[in-house]
Coordinates of C-alpha atoms in Angstrom, one line a residue:
X155 CA 63.1 -20.8 31.0
X156 CA 65.0 -24.0 31.9
X157 CA 64.4 -27.2 30.6
X158 CA 66.2 -30.1 32.8
X159 CA 67.1 -33.6 31.7
X160 CA 67.5 -36.0 34.3
X161 CA 69.6 -38.8 32.7
X162 CA 69.7 -42.6 34.2
X163 CA 71.2 -45.7 33.2
X164 CA 69.9 -49.2 34.7
X165 CA 70.5 -52.7 34.2
X166 CA 67.6 -55.4 34.5
X167 CA 68.7 -56.4 38.2
X168 CA 68.3 -52.5 39.1
X169 CA 64.7 -52.7 37.9
X170 CA 63.5 -52.4 41.7
X171 CA 65.6 -49.6 42.0
X172 CA 64.5 -47.6 39.3
X173 CA 60.9 -48.1 40.9
X174 CA 62.1 -46.6 43.9
X175 CA 63.6 -43.8 42.0
X176 CA 60.4 -43.0 40.2
X177 CA 58.7 -43.1 43.4
X178 CA 61.0 -40.2 44.7
X179 CA 60.9 -37.9 41.7
X180 CA 57.2 -38.2 41.8
X181 CA 57.1 -36.9 45.4
X182 CA 59.4 -34.1 44.3
X183 CA 57.1 -33.3 41.4
X184 CA 54.7 -31.5 44.1
X185 CA 57.2 -28.6 44.4
X186 CA 58.1 -27.9 40.7
X187 CA 56.5 -28.0 37.2
X188 CA 57.0 -31.5 35.9
X189 CA 56.9 -30.2 32.1
X190 CA 60.3 -28.5 33.1
X191 CA 61.8 -31.9 33.4
X192 CA 62.7 -34.7 31.2
X193 CA 63.2 -38.2 32.7
X194 CA 66.0 -39.8 30.1
X195 CA 66.2 -43.2 31.5
X196 CA 67.9 -46.0 29.9
X197 CA 67.2 -49.9 30.3
X198 CA 70.4 -51.8 29.1
X199 CA 69.3 -55.4 28.0
X200 CA 72.1 -56.1 25.8
X201 CA 73.3 -59.6 25.5
X202 CA 76.8 -58.4 25.9
X203 CA 75.6 -57.4 29.5
X204 CA 73.2 -59.8 30.3
X205 CA 73.3 -63.5 30.3
X206 CA 69.7 -64.0 29.3
X207 CA 70.0 -67.8 28.4
X208 CA 70.8 -68.3 32.1
X209 CA 68.2 -65.9 33.2
X210 CA 64.6 -67.0 35.0
X211 CA 63.2 -63.9 34.1
X212 CA 62.7 -62.6 30.1
X213 CA 64.4 -59.7 28.3
X214 CA 60.5 -59.0 27.3
X215 CA 59.0 -59.4 31.1
X216 CA 62.0 -56.4 32.2
X217 CA 61.3 -54.4 29.1
X218 CA 57.8 -54.4 30.0
X219 CA 58.3 -53.8 33.4
X220 CA 60.6 -51.0 32.7
X221 CA 58.2 -49.2 30.4
X222 CA 55.5 -49.7 32.7
X223 CA 56.8 -47.6 35.4
X224 CA 56.5 -44.4 33.7
X225 CA 52.6 -44.4 33.9
X226 CA 53.1 -42.9 37.2
X227 CA 55.7 -40.5 36.3
X228 CA 54.1 -36.9 35.6
X229 CA 57.4 -35.5 33.8
X230 CA 57.9 -35.5 30.3
X231 CA 59.3 -39.4 29.8
X232 CA 61.8 -40.5 27.0
X233 CA 62.2 -44.2 28.5
X234 CA 64.8 -46.1 26.4
X235 CA 65.5 -49.8 25.8
X236 CA 68.9 -50.3 24.5
X237 CA 69.9 -53.9 23.0
X238 CA 73.5 -52.3 22.6
X239 CA 75.9 -52.2 25.2
X240 CA 75.4 -49.0 27.6
X241 CA 76.5 -47.4 30.6
X242 CA 76.3 -44.1 32.5
X243 CA 79.0 -42.9 30.0
X244 CA 77.1 -43.6 27.3
X245 CA 73.6 -42.2 28.1
X246 CA 75.2 -39.0 29.6
X247 CA 77.3 -38.5 26.4
X248 CA 74.3 -38.9 24.4
X249 CA 72.3 -36.3 26.5
X250 CA 75.0 -33.6 26.0
X251 CA 75.7 -34.0 22.1
X252 CA 71.9 -34.2 21.6
X253 CA 70.6 -30.9 19.7
X254 CA 67.7 -30.1 21.8
X255 CA 66.2 -27.3 23.8
X256 CA 67.6 -28.8 27.1
X257 CA 69.7 -26.2 29.2
X258 CA 70.5 -28.5 31.9
X259 CA 71.5 -32.2 32.4
X260 CA 71.0 -33.7 36.1
X261 CA 73.0 -37.0 36.7
X262 CA 71.4 -39.9 38.9
X263 CA 72.2 -43.3 39.7
X264 CA 69.6 -45.8 40.8
X265 CA 70.6 -46.2 44.4
X266 CA 70.6 -42.7 45.3
X267 CA 68.5 -41.3 48.2
X268 CA 67.4 -37.6 48.4
X269 CA 64.8 -35.2 49.8
X270 CA 61.7 -34.6 48.2
X271 CA 62.3 -30.8 47.6
X272 CA 65.8 -31.2 45.9
X273 CA 64.3 -30.4 42.0
X274 CA 62.7 -27.3 43.3
X275 CA 66.2 -26.0 45.1
X276 CA 68.5 -27.1 42.1
X277 CA 65.8 -25.1 39.7
X278 CA 65.9 -22.3 42.0
X279 CA 69.7 -22.5 42.0
X280 CA 69.8 -22.0 38.0
X281 CA 67.9 -18.7 38.7
X282 CA 70.5 -17.4 40.8
X283 CA 73.4 -18.4 38.8
X284 CA 75.3 -15.7 36.1
X285 CA 78.1 -18.1 34.7
X286 CA 77.6 -19.7 31.5
X287 CA 79.5 -22.7 32.9
X288 CA 78.8 -24.3 36.3
X289 CA 78.0 -27.1 38.1
X290 CA 75.6 -27.6 41.3
X291 CA 75.8 -30.4 44.0
X292 CA 74.1 -31.5 46.9
X293 CA 75.6 -31.7 50.0
X294 CA 76.8 -35.7 51.2
X295 CA 78.1 -37.1 54.4
X296 CA 82.0 -37.4 55.1
X297 CA 83.6 -39.8 53.2
X298 CA 86.9 -40.9 51.6
X299 CA 89.7 -38.2 51.7
X300 CA 89.8 -34.6 52.9
X301 CA 89.2 -33.1 49.2
X302 CA 85.7 -34.2 49.5
X303 CA 84.9 -32.3 52.7
X304 CA 84.0 -28.9 50.2
X305 CA 80.8 -31.0 49.6
X306 CA 80.1 -32.5 52.8
X307 CA 77.6 -31.3 55.6
X308 CA 78.9 -29.1 58.4
X309 CA 78.5 -31.5 61.1
X310 CA 80.7 -34.0 59.2
X311 CA 83.5 -31.8 58.0
X312 CA 87.2 -32.3 59.4
X313 CA 86.2 -35.1 61.8
X314 CA 87.6 -38.8 62.0
X315 CA 87.0 -40.4 58.9
X316 CA 85.2 -43.7 58.9
X317 CA 83.7 -45.9 56.2
X318 CA 80.7 -46.8 58.7
X319 CA 79.3 -43.6 58.0
X320 CA 79.1 -44.2 54.3
X321 CA 77.7 -47.8 55.1
X322 CA 75.3 -46.5 57.8
X323 CA 71.6 -46.2 57.5
X324 CA 70.9 -43.7 54.3
X325 CA 67.7 -42.4 56.0
X326 CA 69.4 -40.6 58.6
X327 CA 69.7 -38.0 56.2
X328 CA 66.1 -37.2 57.2
X329 CA 67.4 -36.0 60.6
X330 CA 68.5 -32.9 58.8
X331 CA 65.6 -30.8 57.9
X332 CA 66.0 -29.3 54.6
X333 CA 65.8 -25.4 55.8
X334 CA 68.0 -22.4 55.2
X335 CA 69.4 -23.9 52.2
X336 CA 72.1 -21.6 50.7
X337 CA 74.1 -21.9 47.6
X338 CA 77.8 -21.7 48.1
X339 CA 80.6 -21.1 45.6
X340 CA 83.3 -23.6 46.0
X341 CA 86.8 -23.4 45.5
X342 CA 87.6 -26.1 43.1
X343 CA 85.4 -28.8 41.7
X344 CA 84.8 -32.3 43.4
X345 CA 81.5 -34.2 42.9
X346 CA 80.2 -37.7 42.0
X347 CA 78.1 -37.7 38.7
X348 CA 75.3 -39.7 39.6
X349 CA 74.4 -37.7 43.2
X350 CA 71.8 -35.4 41.6
X351 CA 74.8 -33.2 40.1
X352 CA 73.4 -30.7 37.9
X353 CA 75.4 -29.5 35.2
X354 CA 74.7 -26.5 32.7
X355 CA 74.6 -28.2 29.3
X356 CA 76.8 -25.5 27.8
X357 CA 79.5 -26.9 30.5
X358 CA 79.2 -30.4 29.3
X359 CA 79.3 -29.4 25.5
X360 CA 82.3 -27.8 26.2
X361 CA 84.1 -30.5 27.7
X362 CA 82.2 -33.6 26.3
X363 CA 82.7 -37.0 27.6
X364 CA 85.2 -38.6 24.9
X365 CA 84.0 -41.6 23.0
X366 CA 87.5 -43.4 24.0
X367 CA 86.2 -43.4 27.8
X368 CA 83.8 -45.9 26.6
X369 CA 80.3 -46.6 28.4
X370 CA 81.3 -46.6 32.0
X371 CA 83.9 -45.1 34.6
X372 CA 85.7 -41.8 35.2
X373 CA 83.2 -39.5 33.1
X374 CA 82.8 -37.5 36.1
X375 CA 86.3 -37.3 37.3
X376 CA 87.0 -36.3 33.8
X377 CA 84.7 -33.7 34.0
X378 CA 85.8 -32.3 37.2
X379 CA 89.5 -32.4 36.2
X380 CA 88.7 -30.5 32.9
X381 CA 86.4 -27.9 34.8
X382 CA 89.4 -27.0 36.8
X383 CA 91.6 -26.5 34.2
X384 CA 89.0 -24.2 32.7
X385 CA 88.9 -22.4 36.6
X386 CA 92.9 -22.2 36.4
X387 CA 92.7 -21.0 32.7
X388 CA 90.2 -18.0 33.9
X389 CA 87.0 -19.1 32.5
X390 CA 84.0 -18.0 34.2
X391 CA 83.3 -21.5 35.8
X392 CA 82.2 -22.2 39.1
X393 CA 80.8 -25.3 41.1
X394 CA 78.2 -24.6 43.7
X395 CA 76.9 -26.6 46.7
X396 CA 73.4 -26.6 48.1
X397 CA 74.0 -26.1 51.8
X398 CA 71.9 -28.1 54.2
X399 CA 70.4 -30.5 51.2
X400 CA 72.1 -34.0 51.7
X401 CA 71.7 -37.0 49.5
X402 CA 73.5 -40.8 50.2
X403 CA 73.8 -43.8 48.5
X404 CA 71.8 -46.5 49.8
X405 CA 74.1 -49.4 50.3
X406 CA 72.2 -51.2 52.9
X407 CA 68.6 -51.2 51.9
X408 CA 68.4 -51.0 48.0
X409 CA 66.3 -53.9 46.7
X410 CA 68.4 -56.8 45.3
X411 CA 65.3 -58.7 44.7
X412 CA 65.7 -59.0 40.9
X413 CA 69.3 -60.5 41.3
X414 CA 68.5 -64.1 41.9
X415 CA 66.5 -64.0 38.5
X416 CA 68.6 -62.0 36.2
X417 CA 72.2 -63.3 35.3
X418 CA 74.6 -60.5 34.7
X419 CA 77.8 -61.1 33.0
X420 CA 80.6 -59.0 34.9
X421 CA 81.6 -56.2 32.6
X422 CA 82.1 -53.5 34.8
X423 CA 85.5 -53.6 35.8
X424 CA 86.4 -54.5 31.6
X425 CA 84.8 -51.0 30.9
X426 CA 86.3 -49.0 34.1
X427 CA 89.8 -50.6 32.5
X428 CA 89.0 -49.1 29.0
X429 CA 88.2 -45.7 30.5
X430 CA 91.2 -45.8 32.4
X431 CA 93.6 -46.6 29.5
X432 CA 92.8 -43.4 27.5
X433 CA 91.8 -41.3 30.7
X434 CA 95.2 -39.2 30.7
X435 CA 95.5 -39.1 26.9
X436 CA 91.8 -37.2 26.7
X437 CA 92.9 -35.1 29.6
X438 CA 96.0 -33.8 27.6
X439 CA 93.8 -33.4 24.7
X440 CA 91.4 -31.1 26.5
X441 CA 94.2 -29.1 27.9
X442 CA 95.9 -28.6 24.5
X443 CA 92.2 -27.3 23.4
X444 CA 92.0 -24.8 26.1

């Protein structure tokens, strides 16, 4: 029996997006047994990340709003509030290191749009994979360089690239009926950590997300590069894509209604700098270890 933990990090200005995520997941729950899924969602209210003195809304209001969202969640809820600085690296690191009965971890960002059948197909994929170490990803619309084509929908592979596609109406993904969903083994690892990416917990425990990478940035790049190292060293490891099941970040309609009332301290670039500083050293350590 698989036990899947969905891990999400959010800040107070993203609370409307978290509301939207939980609404989407509630629709997903119609196709699965919700007791097989844990929502491990963390709200970061750290004074280091939020300027509460210059925010209109109070810290307690945001905490109460966040906790109330889970009253409509049919899943096992592990909603957490962190007074300490956190980030997506932190919550994913904590999830993979937890001594629990979780078998798989899904990374989810607050701005993702996804079909309501996605949990059903991710869970079904697990039952069809025999490797100990693996990752399963939905498909995307084409973006950036050609290395992403292996997880792009067939209509968009090897076509002229345009940033406008990624910035277009995200609801275009519903033009494509979720049908004939296939599980395709990929030649190498390529994914984003927050696009409903499903990891076998065995893989994440083998690789880890080193403490030196800090709270934010490059955790998914680290896992993908380490996975490719494992693949090249003949480990029984693979990435699979769910063909014809598409996700997309909402860069058009995502709600920013909380932003005027919450003053965030711009720390993301500083946190990413920390991750960059130690990234290559950690890759070398992992290479030496395997």
